[in-house]
Amino acid sequence: MNVSDYDFELPEQLIAQTPLLERTSSRLLVLDSISGHMEHRTFTDLAEYLRPGDTLVLNDTRVLPARLFGVKADTGAKAELLLLKRIEGDRWETLVKPGKRIRAGARLNFGTSSDDAPLLSAIVEEEGDLGARTIRFEYEGIFNELLERLGQMPLPPYIKERLSDRERYQTVYSRNEGSAAAPTAGLHFTESFLNDLQLKGVKLCPITLHVGLGTFRPVSADSIEEHEMHAEWYSVSEESAKLLNDAKASGGRIVAVGTTSSRTLETIGQRFKGAPIQACNGWTDIFIYPGYKFLMVNALLTNFHLPRSTLVMLVSALAGRENVLNAYHEAIKNEYRFFSFGDAMFINA
């Protein structure tokens, strides 16, 4: 299967640079996964398409302020560090800039205390490809407090504007820190709108998948089958497992908010193979593309994604490649906003 089959032309001006003032004021393109029929709505109209008994699955991960700007200890040259994944303790998988000048053994310093000592230091232990590094942090105090003080939000490279309010790159239900990027389909919700959905009889089911940057990168291989996904950590609580089991038993729909929730749901669907879902956690590198048979997800709320990305392929697996590309062309024609701060699409079933 060719990656080029999921390419399309996207005008740069449609890439949303800033979030809307009101989270729920975005547009919503509704796509019927069977017929391909489309409707142009606003986000709060989602309530009309959700039914009593539906279970809305929300990824409650919280984005770390994971981009650090500092200097090389030996030369004072500027250095940038992006945290991707905690390995254990104070050891992390990261990306560094400039990659060619930051080699194994290098020490990077971030921030200064009153006595001019660095607040946080990173020692490069191992080198990988394309700027990937394994580093170990040294510091005094509490790491997360230092990160909140020194770090910036790791906005995707296609967003050039600086974010004035960090919380606009967090969902209102974010709880568990650990992501390098936001599960952006959830950025449209407010607590008030979620309460309205619950009053209608929609159940809210939190799960966790800590999002890595690999999820959002265009596929570099020519063939989809050659692409390898980066592993991401997920967790499902006992309460959420019960909600999912109840939904399956009652015939209610499981509606995933975002591709990250979809990947987590399908991972546990494969893990338990038709048996009742249990509380669990682990790592997943599941890659969903057309031909995949969904075990858990019945409907999907998602944003509009990058050409040639694994996210477009996942959406196409649920609604069909032709339907999805037709919807994307319709969205472009009608000047929908794309990517992290953009508009939403609901794949109805």
Short mmCIF file of N, CA, C and O in Angstrom, two decimals, residues 51 88 126 132 137 150 153 204-205 214 223 241 245 262 273 276 285 346:
data_model
loop_
_atom_site.label_atom_id
_atom_site.label_comp_id
_atom_site.label_asym_id
_atom_site.label_seq_id
_atom_site.Cartn_x
_atom_site.Cartn_y
_atom_site.Cartn_z
N ARG A 51 -25.55 9.78 21.30
CA ARG A 51 -26.81 9.19 21.79
C ARG A 51 -26.70 8.83 23.26
O ARG A 51 -25.60 8.51 23.74
N GLU A 88 13.66 5.78 32.72
CA GLU A 88 13.52 5.43 34.13
C GLU A 88 14.23 6.49 34.94
O GLU A 88 15.25 7.04 34.51
N GLU A 126 23.89 8.58 25.34
CA GLU A 126 23.92 7.80 24.10
C GLU A 126 23.42 8.66 22.94
O GLU A 126 22.58 9.55 23.13
N ALA A 132 18.41 12.32 17.98
CA ALA A 132 17.94 11.57 19.15
C ALA A 132 19.10 11.34 20.13
O ALA A 132 20.20 10.98 19.72
N PHE A 137 19.47 13.61 33.70
CA PHE A 137 19.40 14.92 34.35
C PHE A 137 20.06 14.89 35.72
O PHE A 137 20.01 13.89 36.44
N LEU A 150 11.27 26.19 33.89
CA LEU A 150 12.23 26.40 32.80
C LEU A 150 11.70 26.04 31.42
O LEU A 150 12.18 26.56 30.42
N MET A 153 6.09 24.95 26.18
CA MET A 153 5.24 23.96 25.53
C MET A 153 5.85 23.52 24.19
O MET A 153 6.28 24.37 23.40
N LEU A 204 -18.66 9.43 30.21
CA LEU A 204 -17.30 9.87 29.97
C LEU A 204 -16.32 8.84 30.53
O LEU A 204 -16.42 8.46 31.69
N CYS A 205 -15.39 8.41 29.70
CA CYS A 205 -14.47 7.33 30.07
C CYS A 205 -13.03 7.81 29.86
O CYS A 205 -12.55 7.86 28.72
N GLY A 214 6.50 10.92 17.44
CA GLY A 214 6.50 10.01 16.30
C GLY A 214 5.12 9.80 15.71
O GLY A 214 4.97 9.53 14.51
N SER A 223 6.26 2.61 1.25
CA SER A 223 5.20 1.65 1.51
C SER A 223 4.75 1.75 2.96
O SER A 223 5.58 1.84 3.87
N ALA A 241 -12.27 0.50 32.62
CA ALA A 241 -12.47 -0.83 32.06
C ALA A 241 -13.92 -1.27 32.21
O ALA A 241 -14.51 -1.84 31.28
N ASN A 245 -16.61 -2.20 29.28
CA ASN A 245 -17.32 -3.49 29.29
C ASN A 245 -18.83 -3.29 29.28
O ASN A 245 -19.56 -4.01 28.58
N SER A 262 -8.17 6.23 20.14
CA SER A 262 -8.45 5.09 19.25
C SER A 262 -7.36 4.04 19.35
O SER A 262 -7.64 2.83 19.44
N LYS A 273 -8.77 -9.69 23.47
CA LYS A 273 -9.30 -10.60 22.44
C LYS A 273 -10.74 -11.06 22.71
O LYS A 273 -11.05 -12.24 22.70
N PRO A 276 -13.56 -9.80 28.74
CA PRO A 276 -13.78 -8.51 29.41
C PRO A 276 -12.48 -7.72 29.58
O PRO A 276 -11.44 -8.29 29.90
N ASP A 285 2.72 0.10 20.12
CA ASP A 285 3.20 0.66 18.85
C ASP A 285 2.25 0.26 17.73
O ASP A 285 2.64 0.11 16.58
N PHE A 346 -16.16 14.70 12.76
CA PHE A 346 -16.78 13.59 13.47
C PHE A 346 -17.14 12.51 12.46
O PHE A 346 -17.91 12.75 11.53
#
